[in-house]
């Protein structure tokens, strides 16, 4: 799995796009190429979040606290359900 696959099955879904635009500020960091300068520079922080593989999706509040962590491929409907739960818990 990688970020490209997640883009194809999750982030391209109209309901997910609309909800994300309304309630979240998405930031994408691509660790697909583990030998890239970016990956080498930030791999320590990535692992500090408990990441063992890609993709890793973190939902971080305005205080910098991780409220939800999803690792692996999550299809659009399931992602939308998780995002709605996060918003309702605020």
Coordinates of C-alpha atoms in Angstrom, one line a residue:
X1 CA 0.0 0.0 0.0
X2 CA 1.1 3.5 -0.6
X3 CA -0.2 7.1 -0.7
X4 CA -1.0 6.8 -4.4
X5 CA -3.4 3.9 -3.7
X6 CA -5.0 5.8 -0.8
X7 CA -5.6 8.7 -3.2
X8 CA -7.4 6.4 -5.6
X9 CA -9.7 4.7 -3.2
X10 CA -10.2 7.3 -0.4
X11 CA -9.2 10.9 -1.1
X12 CA -11.0 11.0 -4.4
X13 CA -14.4 10.3 -3.0
X14 CA -16.7 13.4 -3.2
X15 CA -18.2 12.9 0.3
X16 CA -14.7 12.5 1.8
X17 CA -13.4 15.6 -0.1
X18 CA -16.4 17.7 1.0
X19 CA -16.1 16.7 4.6
X20 CA -12.4 17.1 4.7
X21 CA -12.6 20.6 3.2
X22 CA -15.2 21.6 5.8
X23 CA -13.5 20.3 8.9
X24 CA -9.9 19.5 8.4
X25 CA -6.6 20.9 7.1
X26 CA -5.0 18.0 5.1
X27 CA -1.3 17.8 4.9
X28 CA 0.3 15.1 2.9
X29 CA 3.9 13.9 3.5
X30 CA 5.1 11.3 1.1
X31 CA 7.4 8.7 2.5
X32 CA 7.0 6.3 -0.4
X33 CA 10.6 6.6 -1.4
X34 CA 12.4 5.7 1.8
X35 CA 15.7 6.7 0.3
X36 CA 14.7 10.3 -0.5
X37 CA 16.2 13.2 1.4
X38 CA 12.7 14.0 2.8
X39 CA 12.2 10.5 4.2
X40 CA 15.7 10.4 5.7
X41 CA 15.2 13.8 7.3
X42 CA 11.8 13.0 8.9
X43 CA 11.7 9.2 9.4
X44 CA 12.5 9.6 13.1
X45 CA 9.4 11.8 13.7
X46 CA 7.3 9.4 11.5
X47 CA 8.3 6.5 13.8
X48 CA 7.6 8.5 16.9
X49 CA 3.9 8.4 15.9
X50 CA 4.1 4.6 16.0
X51 CA 4.3 4.2 12.3
X52 CA 5.5 0.8 11.0
X53 CA 4.4 1.2 7.4
X54 CA 2.7 3.5 4.9
X55 CA 0.3 5.1 4.6
X56 CA -0.2 6.6 8.0
X57 CA -3.0 9.1 8.6
X58 CA -2.9 11.3 11.7
X59 CA -5.7 13.5 13.0
X60 CA -4.0 16.1 15.1
X61 CA -5.9 18.8 17.0
X62 CA -4.9 22.4 17.4
X63 CA -2.9 21.6 20.5
X64 CA -0.7 19.1 18.6
X65 CA -2.3 16.0 20.2
X66 CA -3.0 13.0 18.0
X67 CA -6.7 12.3 18.3
X68 CA -6.8 9.4 15.8
X69 CA -4.3 7.3 13.9
X70 CA -5.1 5.2 10.9
X71 CA -2.4 3.0 9.3
X72 CA -2.9 1.2 6.0
X73 CA -5.5 1.5 3.3
X74 CA -8.9 2.8 4.4
X75 CA -11.7 3.1 1.8
X76 CA -13.7 6.2 1.5
X77 CA -16.8 5.2 3.4
X78 CA -14.9 4.0 6.4
X79 CA -12.7 7.1 6.4
X80 CA -15.7 9.4 6.3
X81 CA -17.2 7.5 9.3
X82 CA -14.0 7.9 11.2
X83 CA -13.8 11.6 10.4
X84 CA -17.4 12.2 11.4
X85 CA -16.6 10.5 14.8
X86 CA -13.6 12.7 15.3
X87 CA -15.6 15.9 14.6
X88 CA -18.5 14.8 16.9
X89 CA -16.0 14.1 19.8
X90 CA -14.7 17.7 19.7

